[in-house]
């Protein structure tokens, strides 16, 4: 068992500080803090202490018990708090409360944690009140009772421990309430006990030990109930100093020592119940510090509980009445107490523990209200409360050449601060009965002109000028009877231009320029519509650009540009739909930077940069920067430039540093040392030395930007939680000690939480993370410090986290944690090998099975081939027979069985195909359709013949008529028996002239034919013929269908039969297309249509035989017609 020197030392009555992350860096930073604090806040006067802003960790933050008796930072960077109700770990965000759990191994031995110490090996030592000593295993988080070498006892398990200390050799020193001081050797684990012996004056003065501190020479300072002893660890001999201290304190007997400290000068400080004593290293003179009521600079209470010397050499004293800071040069104390009206004050006046962590932050443990934190770097912002304790709301600044800083306040008048001492040299307040006093305690503006004269603008009492010799004010007020008087009582801003002219911006009277010759003012008031002049009477900000033009900010009226020589005014206002205009119409600040750039601070619109020349106002545009770009707030109260050209902006939400070239923004808030997050309108100033001043409700900040101190140490990054399905994962190690993470295939939801252990401003810490192998790059998480991954594929990953502290310093190494996701059992390598073998076996079985199947199929195919060949021959023969039969059936379905001509179905099919083909040709080629003539032939006397000779005789006549038609028609024409004694001929490509020739030929042949009826019987008959053209009207092919044209042919037949042995045919002319109901009209009103030229009619004409002979082209049998007919 071995223990190394503690990384930090602190307990309830012997507070101390942690080792710096790098001691050289911490020491240099501490010296800088001391120098900068002095330079920024001047040399502090005797009136008030330099303000401190504390951050609290109490019940509101989750602290279960408010008495913080011990504080320590462990080797990883976690902060531990010992309370009366358990141990608390703080990671900057959450408090983890650990308590004793009866019957649970590894829990705390007792809940009353009186002392803490941290070793560099990672172990945290815990001293309890009634539970002895234990240490926390940094790997498992379990608490292990202290077990020295066999046969020895360090302390009783019921012993009340008061302090713990790890010395330079790694020995643990245990201060007990009743059993003296115990040492546990780091190497041999041997135990030595040091106790009081009445017979030996070289032993401890008392067995009740309250504190232990190590001196520079290796000796131990031991605080007991009877004073302080100096113990030599080597010899074990003790020197008792209690009586000397008691005598110096004026006590009649021994006094209890609660805290002891040897500072860097070798002086010994002892905190007692009767005050603070210092034994100087040289001469061993004892000096005492006591509380004296109503005496500033004395100890706030004689009850001293804790002592701490920080890395800057400042001595802090925790008492029962507040925290005291000892000023070594002035030999006085600055006291910090709880203020009910100030949430940033100490939470409790009873201070019982003090600690400084590695980052230099100071932690103050209190009796009832938890712990408070203070950042020493905050002093680099030079916060001061103001010159007059009666009012801290600073609203204006000015300086003169006599090292005087003038502070204007809202309600407490005007103060003159000595720049060398920081003390208030004088105060000026309004006295109602004194017209030479400050006219109003509400100062809104201040300016020292080139003559050294101080001008003060007030809220409601005009403009005042201070006479330096008499310290009297001359006040300028509005006077309706005097045209050159001040235009309004409220003076919001002052400016002296490069010509030495004094300008006053008033609230209600516009702008005024002071005329020194007449001691009056020239007014630039609100202009009427259409006139040149200011557009608002409420002037809020003034600035002169390099061209000598004045920029005037107003309340609600936008921004005005005034040419002092001509009086011409150009107005710029916000336009909602134009982002290149002014971002808001209320302007709180106008600033001209060293390069001549003009910047505008607005209410609610952020910061505007004017692009373009003031001499060409029509070309001016505004470039806006807002909270979206990173500003602390969009209401900008003040703008100042530093020596590096950066802009500093005071807002409602803090202070912003703006880089004009890059647009980079860095924000500062109260935790950095500002007087508050909210500043006051117009309260900003840059001194001739480059020091910047910004005022607010809680005083002001005065600082040199180049001397500000930042935390340059990258924060450690740790894993704080590892969860599966939102429940802590079962692991043998605590999350921060995990070197890798192994996940199973069922771990579908995994959450990792992490923290940067930098406590200055945890909410401002920033994170980025990446799961290598899953994320394509770094994920910017902002302030979020957890990530959840779902359904990660099996494989190896590395989870990495980088973090930056509140000052933007990144830990680029950060946290790197290998993550392995195991595959499911069915997805492991051996499972894949098994799958491959099984697949190979299955493939082989399938292959062999297929081979046998192929062999069987080949034999079957061979036999089948023979059968198929035989069957094919047989089927081919049958197919030929079937085809012949099908042909015969088709022919039969389209042929009249008596005459051998086509039947009605045949003719309908042919005519439909013809009509469709013509329509398609016309649609595709635009050609006019081919015409044909539909001719209906009816035998005149067939019924009498049938009646006389029988139907067989009639059939013989029909057969012979069919032969006549075959003989008379062309090969391409369609001839069919329509039914009974009617025949229809479709005369293709013919007109009426051709049709009448065919009709006459058929009529003539039938009339001359001697029809043989058998048995030597003969008979003669005639026929009537009607025909019509299709299309009926060539100019309107779609007017009538072929079916309708066939009906017209039948109608013509009706007229022809009246005469018998005659024919009649017709077709429509172009004029027929306009006849409504043409089909019915032709049948009922033939003569009118013919008379009107709408119908072309052809009637029977007997022609010479030679004409008939010329038409003879022969007939054909149905079997000779083209395929498909």
PDB file of N, CA and C in Angstrom, residues 57-143:
ATOM      1  N   UNK A  57     -23.658  26.775  -5.322  1.00  0.00           N
ATOM      2  CA  UNK A  57     -24.113  25.390  -5.453  1.00  0.00           C
ATOM      3  C   UNK A  57     -24.782  25.039  -4.127  1.00  0.00           C
ATOM      4  N   UNK A  58     -26.085  25.093  -4.140  1.00  0.00           N
ATOM      5  CA  UNK A  58     -26.817  24.824  -2.906  1.00  0.00           C
ATOM      6  C   UNK A  58     -28.004  23.938  -3.157  1.00  0.00           C
ATOM      7  N   UNK A  59     -29.026  24.141  -2.382  1.00  0.00           N
ATOM      8  CA  UNK A  59     -30.215  23.297  -2.500  1.00  0.00           C
ATOM      9  C   UNK A  59     -30.853  23.432  -3.876  1.00  0.00           C
ATOM     10  N   UNK A  60     -30.813  24.648  -4.458  1.00  0.00           N
ATOM     11  CA  UNK A  60     -31.413  24.844  -5.776  1.00  0.00           C
ATOM     12  C   UNK A  60     -30.703  24.026  -6.839  1.00  0.00           C
ATOM     13  N   UNK A  61     -29.418  23.764  -6.619  1.00  0.00           N
ATOM     14  CA  UNK A  61     -28.642  22.978  -7.594  1.00  0.00           C
ATOM     15  C   UNK A  61     -28.700  21.494  -7.306  1.00  0.00           C
ATOM     16  N   UNK A  62     -29.356  21.118  -6.207  1.00  0.00           N
ATOM     17  CA  UNK A  62     -29.484  19.702  -5.889  1.00  0.00           C
ATOM     18  C   UNK A  62     -28.643  19.233  -4.724  1.00  0.00           C
ATOM     19  N   UNK A  63     -27.993  20.167  -4.025  1.00  0.00           N
ATOM     20  CA  UNK A  63     -27.197  19.777  -2.867  1.00  0.00           C
ATOM     21  C   UNK A  63     -28.141  19.409  -1.728  1.00  0.00           C
ATOM     22  N   UNK A  64     -27.995  18.174  -1.242  1.00  0.00           N
ATOM     23  CA  UNK A  64     -28.960  17.664  -0.265  1.00  0.00           C
ATOM     24  C   UNK A  64     -28.774  18.296   1.106  1.00  0.00           C
ATOM     25  N   UNK A  65     -27.538  18.678   1.438  1.00  0.00           N
ATOM     26  CA  UNK A  65     -27.279  19.245   2.766  1.00  0.00           C
ATOM     27  C   UNK A  65     -26.323  20.420   2.610  1.00  0.00           C
ATOM     28  N   UNK A  66     -26.603  21.532   3.306  1.00  0.00           N
ATOM     29  CA  UNK A  66     -25.893  22.767   3.050  1.00  0.00           C
ATOM     30  C   UNK A  66     -24.577  22.939   3.751  1.00  0.00           C
ATOM     31  N   UNK A  67     -24.230  22.091   4.737  1.00  0.00           N
ATOM     32  CA  UNK A  67     -22.979  22.265   5.452  1.00  0.00           C
ATOM     33  C   UNK A  67     -21.832  21.589   4.728  1.00  0.00           C
ATOM     34  N   UNK A  68     -20.997  22.367   4.035  1.00  0.00           N
ATOM     35  CA  UNK A  68     -19.878  21.825   3.254  1.00  0.00           C
ATOM     36  C   UNK A  68     -18.614  21.975   4.094  1.00  0.00           C
ATOM     37  N   UNK A  69     -18.197  20.871   4.693  1.00  0.00           N
ATOM     38  CA  UNK A  69     -17.069  20.908   5.632  1.00  0.00           C
ATOM     39  C   UNK A  69     -15.738  20.640   4.972  1.00  0.00           C
ATOM     40  N   UNK A  70     -15.730  20.028   3.803  1.00  0.00           N
ATOM     41  CA  UNK A  70     -14.481  19.704   3.134  1.00  0.00           C
ATOM     42  C   UNK A  70     -14.687  19.755   1.633  1.00  0.00           C
ATOM     43  N   UNK A  71     -13.647  20.212   0.915  1.00  0.00           N
ATOM     44  CA  UNK A  71     -13.684  20.334  -0.548  1.00  0.00           C
ATOM     45  C   UNK A  71     -12.348  19.847  -1.082  1.00  0.00           C
ATOM     46  N   UNK A  72     -12.379  19.064  -2.167  1.00  0.00           N
ATOM     47  CA  UNK A  72     -11.140  18.624  -2.782  1.00  0.00           C
ATOM     48  C   UNK A  72     -11.414  18.277  -4.241  1.00  0.00           C
ATOM     49  N   UNK A  73     -10.390  18.432  -5.066  1.00  0.00           N
ATOM     50  CA  UNK A  73     -10.444  18.039  -6.480  1.00  0.00           C
ATOM     51  C   UNK A  73      -9.581  16.797  -6.649  1.00  0.00           C
ATOM     52  N   UNK A  74     -10.145  15.756  -7.289  1.00  0.00           N
ATOM     53  CA  UNK A  74      -9.379  14.515  -7.423  1.00  0.00           C
ATOM     54  C   UNK A  74      -8.467  14.575  -8.641  1.00  0.00           C
ATOM     55  N   UNK A  75      -7.739  13.496  -8.871  1.00  0.00           N
ATOM     56  CA  UNK A  75      -6.728  13.485  -9.922  1.00  0.00           C
ATOM     57  C   UNK A  75      -7.325  13.599 -11.306  1.00  0.00           C
ATOM     58  N   UNK A  76      -8.571  13.238 -11.469  1.00  0.00           N
ATOM     59  CA  UNK A  76      -9.201  13.347 -12.778  1.00  0.00           C
ATOM     60  C   UNK A  76      -9.822  14.707 -13.019  1.00  0.00           C
ATOM     61  N   UNK A  77     -10.055  15.469 -11.970  1.00  0.00           N
ATOM     62  CA  UNK A  77     -10.635  16.791 -12.116  1.00  0.00           C
ATOM     63  C   UNK A  77     -12.028  16.935 -11.556  1.00  0.00           C
ATOM     64  N   UNK A  78     -12.609  15.875 -10.984  1.00  0.00           N
ATOM     65  CA  UNK A  78     -13.911  15.994 -10.320  1.00  0.00           C
ATOM     66  C   UNK A  78     -13.745  16.739  -9.003  1.00  0.00           C
ATOM     67  N   UNK A  79     -14.779  17.503  -8.640  1.00  0.00           N
ATOM     68  CA  UNK A  79     -14.776  18.211  -7.367  1.00  0.00           C
ATOM     69  C   UNK A  79     -15.639  17.435  -6.380  1.00  0.00           C
ATOM     70  N   UNK A  80     -15.111  17.229  -5.164  1.00  0.00           N
ATOM     71  CA  UNK A  80     -15.823  16.473  -4.133  1.00  0.00           C
ATOM     72  C   UNK A  80     -16.116  17.384  -2.960  1.00  0.00           C
ATOM     73  N   UNK A  81     -17.337  17.252  -2.436  1.00  0.00           N
ATOM     74  CA  UNK A  81     -17.786  18.045  -1.294  1.00  0.00           C
ATOM     75  C   UNK A  81     -18.164  17.101  -0.164  1.00  0.00           C
ATOM     76  N   UNK A  82     -17.606  17.350   1.023  1.00  0.00           N
ATOM     77  CA  UNK A  82     -17.971  16.583   2.197  1.00  0.00           C
ATOM     78  C   UNK A  82     -19.022  17.329   2.992  1.00  0.00           C
ATOM     79  N   UNK A  83     -20.169  16.698   3.216  1.00  0.00           N
ATOM     80  CA  UNK A  83     -21.265  17.345   3.923  1.00  0.00           C
ATOM     81  C   UNK A  83     -21.664  16.506   5.142  1.00  0.00           C
ATOM     82  N   UNK A  84     -22.595  17.018   5.896  1.00  0.00           N
ATOM     83  CA  UNK A  84     -23.102  16.286   7.057  1.00  0.00           C
ATOM     84  C   UNK A  84     -24.021  15.138   6.657  1.00  0.00           C
ATOM     85  N   UNK A  85     -24.354  15.088   5.361  1.00  0.00           N
ATOM     86  CA  UNK A  85     -25.248  14.024   4.892  1.00  0.00           C
ATOM     87  C   UNK A  85     -24.697  13.388   3.627  1.00  0.00           C
ATOM     88  N   UNK A  86     -23.461  12.973   3.671  1.00  0.00           N
ATOM     89  CA  UNK A  86     -22.890  12.236   2.571  1.00  0.00           C
ATOM     90  C   UNK A  86     -21.858  13.004   1.774  1.00  0.00           C
ATOM     91  N   UNK A  87     -21.382  12.323   0.738  1.00  0.00           N
ATOM     92  CA  UNK A  87     -20.336  12.834  -0.135  1.00  0.00           C
ATOM     93  C   UNK A  87     -20.960  13.213  -1.472  1.00  0.00           C
ATOM     94  N   UNK A  88     -20.517  14.334  -2.025  1.00  0.00           N
ATOM     95  CA  UNK A  88     -21.094  14.835  -3.274  1.00  0.00           C
ATOM     96  C   UNK A  88     -19.982  15.022  -4.298  1.00  0.00           C
ATOM     97  N   UNK A  89     -20.231  14.490  -5.514  1.00  0.00           N
ATOM     98  CA  UNK A  89     -19.299  14.704  -6.623  1.00  0.00           C
ATOM     99  C   UNK A  89     -19.913  15.677  -7.611  1.00  0.00           C
ATOM    100  N   UNK A  90     -19.110  16.637  -8.068  1.00  0.00           N
ATOM    101  CA  UNK A  90     -19.579  17.669  -8.997  1.00  0.00           C
ATOM    102  C   UNK A  90     -18.737  17.623 -10.254  1.00  0.00           C
ATOM    103  N   UNK A  91     -19.407  17.569 -11.413  1.00  0.00           N
ATOM    104  CA  UNK A  91     -18.688  17.541 -12.689  1.00  0.00           C
ATOM    105  C   UNK A  91     -18.884  18.824 -13.488  1.00  0.00           C
ATOM    106  N   UNK A  92     -19.396  19.851 -12.830  1.00  0.00           N
ATOM    107  CA  UNK A  92     -19.651  21.115 -13.515  1.00  0.00           C
ATOM    108  C   UNK A  92     -21.098  21.284 -13.907  1.00  0.00           C
ATOM    109  N   UNK A  93     -21.852  20.170 -13.896  1.00  0.00           N
ATOM    110  CA  UNK A  93     -23.242  20.211 -14.347  1.00  0.00           C
ATOM    111  C   UNK A  93     -24.185  19.572 -13.340  1.00  0.00           C
ATOM    112  N   UNK A  94     -23.782  18.436 -12.806  1.00  0.00           N
ATOM    113  CA  UNK A  94     -24.671  17.688 -11.935  1.00  0.00           C
ATOM    114  C   UNK A  94     -23.948  17.328 -10.642  1.00  0.00           C
ATOM    115  N   UNK A  95     -24.732  17.243  -9.575  1.00  0.00           N
ATOM    116  CA  UNK A  95     -24.229  16.809  -8.277  1.00  0.00           C
ATOM    117  C   UNK A  95     -24.638  15.362  -8.056  1.00  0.00           C
ATOM    118  N   UNK A  96     -23.664  14.511  -7.804  1.00  0.00           N
ATOM    119  CA  UNK A  96     -23.952  13.104  -7.526  1.00  0.00           C
ATOM    120  C   UNK A  96     -23.795  12.867  -6.032  1.00  0.00           C
ATOM    121  N   UNK A  97     -24.856  12.447  -5.392  1.00  0.00           N
ATOM    122  CA  UNK A  97     -24.897  12.324  -3.944  1.00  0.00           C
ATOM    123  C   UNK A  97     -24.653  10.872  -3.552  1.00  0.00           C
ATOM    124  N   UNK A  98     -23.623  10.626  -2.748  1.00  0.00           N
ATOM    125  CA  UNK A  98     -23.290   9.288  -2.268  1.00  0.00           C
ATOM    126  C   UNK A  98     -23.514   9.241  -0.761  1.00  0.00           C
ATOM    127  N   UNK A  99     -24.221   8.225  -0.289  1.00  0.00           N
ATOM    128  CA  UNK A  99     -24.509   8.088   1.135  1.00  0.00           C
ATOM    129  C   UNK A  99     -24.218   6.658   1.581  1.00  0.00           C
ATOM    130  N   UNK A 100     -24.219   6.505   2.885  1.00  0.00           N
ATOM    131  CA  UNK A 100     -24.039   5.167   3.449  1.00  0.00           C
ATOM    132  C   UNK A 100     -25.300   4.336   3.219  1.00  0.00           C
ATOM    133  N   UNK A 101     -25.110   3.118   2.758  1.00  0.00           N
ATOM    134  CA  UNK A 101     -26.226   2.191   2.551  1.00  0.00           C
ATOM    135  C   UNK A 101     -25.967   0.955   3.425  1.00  0.00           C
ATOM    136  N   UNK A 102     -26.738   0.861   4.466  1.00  0.00           N
ATOM    137  CA  UNK A 102     -26.531  -0.219   5.426  1.00  0.00           C
ATOM    138  C   UNK A 102     -26.627  -1.579   4.727  1.00  0.00           C
ATOM    139  N   UNK A 103     -25.619  -2.408   4.992  1.00  0.00           N
ATOM    140  CA  UNK A 103     -25.609  -3.755   4.444  1.00  0.00           C
ATOM    141  C   UNK A 103     -25.135  -3.843   2.998  1.00  0.00           C
ATOM    142  N   UNK A 104     -24.768  -2.706   2.386  1.00  0.00           N
ATOM    143  CA  UNK A 104     -24.293  -2.724   1.001  1.00  0.00           C
ATOM    144  C   UNK A 104     -22.777  -2.577   1.006  1.00  0.00           C
ATOM    145  N   UNK A 105     -22.039  -3.598   0.598  1.00  0.00           N
ATOM    146  CA  UNK A 105     -20.579  -3.506   0.574  1.00  0.00           C
ATOM    147  C   UNK A 105     -20.129  -2.392  -0.372  1.00  0.00           C
ATOM    148  N   UNK A 106     -19.072  -1.677   0.045  1.00  0.00           N
ATOM    149  CA  UNK A 106     -18.520  -0.634  -0.811  1.00  0.00           C
ATOM    150  C   UNK A 106     -19.162   0.718  -0.656  1.00  0.00           C
ATOM    151  N   UNK A 107     -20.136   0.844   0.255  1.00  0.00           N
ATOM    152  CA  UNK A 107     -20.739   2.160   0.461  1.00  0.00           C
ATOM    153  C   UNK A 107     -19.959   2.917   1.521  1.00  0.00           C
ATOM    154  N   UNK A 108     -20.322   4.184   1.750  1.00  0.00           N
ATOM    155  CA  UNK A 108     -19.629   5.011   2.735  1.00  0.00           C
ATOM    156  C   UNK A 108     -19.755   4.409   4.143  1.00  0.00           C
ATOM    157  N   UNK A 109     -18.705   4.570   4.972  1.00  0.00           N
ATOM    158  CA  UNK A 109     -18.819   4.063   6.340  1.00  0.00           C
ATOM    159  C   UNK A 109     -19.685   4.952   7.227  1.00  0.00           C
ATOM    160  N   UNK A 110     -19.841   6.239   6.809  1.00  0.00           N
ATOM    161  CA  UNK A 110     -20.616   7.170   7.620  1.00  0.00           C
ATOM    162  C   UNK A 110     -20.990   8.350   6.736  1.00  0.00           C
ATOM    163  N   UNK A 111     -22.120   8.975   7.010  1.00  0.00           N
ATOM    164  CA  UNK A 111     -22.568  10.079   6.159  1.00  0.00           C
ATOM    165  C   UNK A 111     -21.963  11.419   6.530  1.00  0.00           C
ATOM    166  N   UNK A 112     -21.420  11.551   7.725  1.00  0.00           N
ATOM    167  CA  UNK A 112     -20.836  12.827   8.151  1.00  0.00           C
ATOM    168  C   UNK A 112     -19.396  12.860   7.660  1.00  0.00           C
ATOM    169  N   UNK A 113     -19.184  13.600   6.549  1.00  0.00           N
ATOM    170  CA  UNK A 113     -17.853  13.662   5.930  1.00  0.00           C
ATOM    171  C   UNK A 113     -17.165  14.919   6.445  1.00  0.00           C
ATOM    172  N   UNK A 114     -16.173  14.720   7.315  1.00  0.00           N
ATOM    173  CA  UNK A 114     -15.511  15.850   7.957  1.00  0.00           C
ATOM    174  C   UNK A 114     -14.227  16.263   7.264  1.00  0.00           C
ATOM    175  N   UNK A 115     -13.587  15.349   6.504  1.00  0.00           N
ATOM    176  CA  UNK A 115     -12.300  15.652   5.898  1.00  0.00           C
ATOM    177  C   UNK A 115     -12.145  14.882   4.600  1.00  0.00           C
ATOM    178  N   UNK A 116     -11.414  15.487   3.637  1.00  0.00           N
ATOM    179  CA  UNK A 116     -11.135  14.863   2.349  1.00  0.00           C
ATOM    180  C   UNK A 116      -9.691  15.120   1.956  1.00  0.00           C
ATOM    181  N   UNK A 117      -9.101  14.170   1.251  1.00  0.00           N
ATOM    182  CA  UNK A 117      -7.770  14.343   0.680  1.00  0.00           C
ATOM    183  C   UNK A 117      -7.684  13.493  -0.580  1.00  0.00           C
ATOM    184  N   UNK A 118      -6.937  13.989  -1.555  1.00  0.00           N
ATOM    185  CA  UNK A 118      -6.851  13.288  -2.840  1.00  0.00           C
ATOM    186  C   UNK A 118      -5.406  12.976  -3.149  1.00  0.00           C
ATOM    187  N   UNK A 119      -5.160  11.719  -3.504  1.00  0.00           N
ATOM    188  CA  UNK A 119      -3.816  11.299  -3.876  1.00  0.00           C
ATOM    189  C   UNK A 119      -3.642  11.270  -5.377  1.00  0.00           C
ATOM    190  N   UNK A 120      -2.392  11.393  -5.826  1.00  0.00           N
ATOM    191  CA  UNK A 120      -2.121  11.383  -7.255  1.00  0.00           C
ATOM    192  C   UNK A 120      -2.365  10.012  -7.870  1.00  0.00           C
ATOM    193  N   UNK A 121      -2.491   8.966  -7.041  1.00  0.00           N
ATOM    194  CA  UNK A 121      -2.813   7.640  -7.562  1.00  0.00           C
ATOM    195  C   UNK A 121      -4.301   7.500  -7.859  1.00  0.00           C
ATOM    196  N   UNK A 122      -5.074   8.569  -7.643  1.00  0.00           N
ATOM    197  CA  UNK A 122      -6.491   8.550  -7.972  1.00  0.00           C
ATOM    198  C   UNK A 122      -7.390   8.247  -6.798  1.00  0.00           C
ATOM    199  N   UNK A 123      -6.791   7.828  -5.672  1.00  0.00           N
ATOM    200  CA  UNK A 123      -7.639   7.504  -4.535  1.00  0.00           C
ATOM    201  C   UNK A 123      -8.095   8.759  -3.795  1.00  0.00           C
ATOM    202  N   UNK A 124      -9.344   8.727  -3.391  1.00  0.00           N
ATOM    203  CA  UNK A 124      -9.931   9.811  -2.615  1.00  0.00           C
ATOM    204  C   UNK A 124     -10.077   9.326  -1.188  1.00  0.00           C
ATOM    205  N   UNK A 125      -9.461  10.070  -0.235  1.00  0.00           N
ATOM    206  CA  UNK A 125      -9.508   9.696   1.172  1.00  0.00           C
ATOM    207  C   UNK A 125     -10.641  10.445   1.854  1.00  0.00           C
ATOM    208  N   UNK A 126     -11.394   9.718   2.679  1.00  0.00           N
ATOM    209  CA  UNK A 126     -12.567  10.278   3.355  1.00  0.00           C
ATOM    210  C   UNK A 126     -12.422  10.067   4.855  1.00  0.00           C
ATOM    211  N   UNK A 127     -12.473  11.171   5.602  1.00  0.00           N
ATOM    212  CA  UNK A 127     -12.491  11.086   7.059  1.00  0.00           C
ATOM    213  C   UNK A 127     -13.883  11.411   7.558  1.00  0.00           C
ATOM    214  N   UNK A 128     -14.447  10.526   8.362  1.00  0.00           N
ATOM    215  CA  UNK A 128     -15.831  10.695   8.803  1.00  0.00           C
ATOM    216  C   UNK A 128     -15.908  10.973  10.297  1.00  0.00           C
ATOM    217  N   UNK A 129     -17.033  11.460  10.698  1.00  0.00           N
ATOM    218  CA  UNK A 129     -17.299  11.720  12.114  1.00  0.00           C
ATOM    219  C   UNK A 129     -18.064  10.527  12.674  1.00  0.00           C
ATOM    220  N   UNK A 130     -17.294   9.516  13.128  1.00  0.00           N
ATOM    221  CA  UNK A 130     -17.918   8.342  13.701  1.00  0.00           C
ATOM    222  C   UNK A 130     -17.799   7.105  12.841  1.00  0.00           C
ATOM    223  N   UNK A 131     -17.123   7.187  11.711  1.00  0.00           N
ATOM    224  CA  UNK A 131     -16.987   6.031  10.827  1.00  0.00           C
ATOM    225  C   UNK A 131     -15.557   5.764  10.420  1.00  0.00           C
ATOM    226  N   UNK A 132     -14.611   6.447  11.019  1.00  0.00           N
ATOM    227  CA  UNK A 132     -13.221   6.206  10.691  1.00  0.00           C
ATOM    228  C   UNK A 132     -12.824   6.780   9.344  1.00  0.00           C
ATOM    229  N   UNK A 133     -11.831   6.119   8.723  1.00  0.00           N
ATOM    230  CA  UNK A 133     -11.251   6.572   7.462  1.00  0.00           C
ATOM    231  C   UNK A 133     -11.462   5.501   6.400  1.00  0.00           C
ATOM    232  N   UNK A 134     -11.770   5.933   5.203  1.00  0.00           N
ATOM    233  CA  UNK A 134     -11.913   5.020   4.072  1.00  0.00           C
ATOM    234  C   UNK A 134     -11.361   5.719   2.834  1.00  0.00           C
ATOM    235  N   UNK A 135     -11.115   4.923   1.810  1.00  0.00           N
ATOM    236  CA  UNK A 135     -10.690   5.512   0.539  1.00  0.00           C
ATOM    237  C   UNK A 135     -11.552   4.967  -0.596  1.00  0.00           C
ATOM    238  N   UNK A 136     -11.738   5.792  -1.579  1.00  0.00           N
ATOM    239  CA  UNK A 136     -12.568   5.422  -2.740  1.00  0.00           C
ATOM    240  C   UNK A 136     -11.681   4.856  -3.831  1.00  0.00           C
ATOM    241  N   UNK A 137     -12.020   3.651  -4.263  1.00  0.00           N
ATOM    242  CA  UNK A 137     -11.300   3.012  -5.354  1.00  0.00           C
ATOM    243  C   UNK A 137     -11.655   3.750  -6.648  1.00  0.00           C
ATOM    244  N   UNK A 138     -10.680   4.397  -7.316  1.00  0.00           N
ATOM    245  CA  UNK A 138     -11.019   5.191  -8.503  1.00  0.00           C
ATOM    246  C   UNK A 138     -11.512   4.348  -9.675  1.00  0.00           C
ATOM    247  N   UNK A 139     -11.234   3.042  -9.651  1.00  0.00           N
ATOM    248  CA  UNK A 139     -11.647   2.196 -10.766  1.00  0.00           C
ATOM    249  C   UNK A 139     -13.090   1.718 -10.606  1.00  0.00           C
ATOM    250  N   UNK A 140     -13.445   1.319  -9.393  1.00  0.00           N
ATOM    251  CA  UNK A 140     -14.764   0.725  -9.180  1.00  0.00           C
ATOM    252  C   UNK A 140     -15.745   1.671  -8.511  1.00  0.00           C
ATOM    253  N   UNK A 141     -15.219   2.734  -7.861  1.00  0.00           N
ATOM    254  CA  UNK A 141     -16.084   3.645  -7.133  1.00  0.00           C
ATOM    255  C   UNK A 141     -16.508   3.123  -5.768  1.00  0.00           C
ATOM    256  N   UNK A 142     -15.958   1.998  -5.345  1.00  0.00           N
ATOM    257  CA  UNK A 142     -16.314   1.436  -4.045  1.00  0.00           C
ATOM    258  C   UNK A 142     -15.435   2.066  -2.958  1.00  0.00           C
ATOM    259  N   UNK A 143     -15.989   2.145  -1.749  1.00  0.00           N
ATOM    260  CA  UNK A 143     -15.260   2.701  -0.614  1.00  0.00           C
ATOM    261  C   UNK A 143     -14.688   1.553   0.219  1.00  0.00           C
TER     262      UNK A 143
END
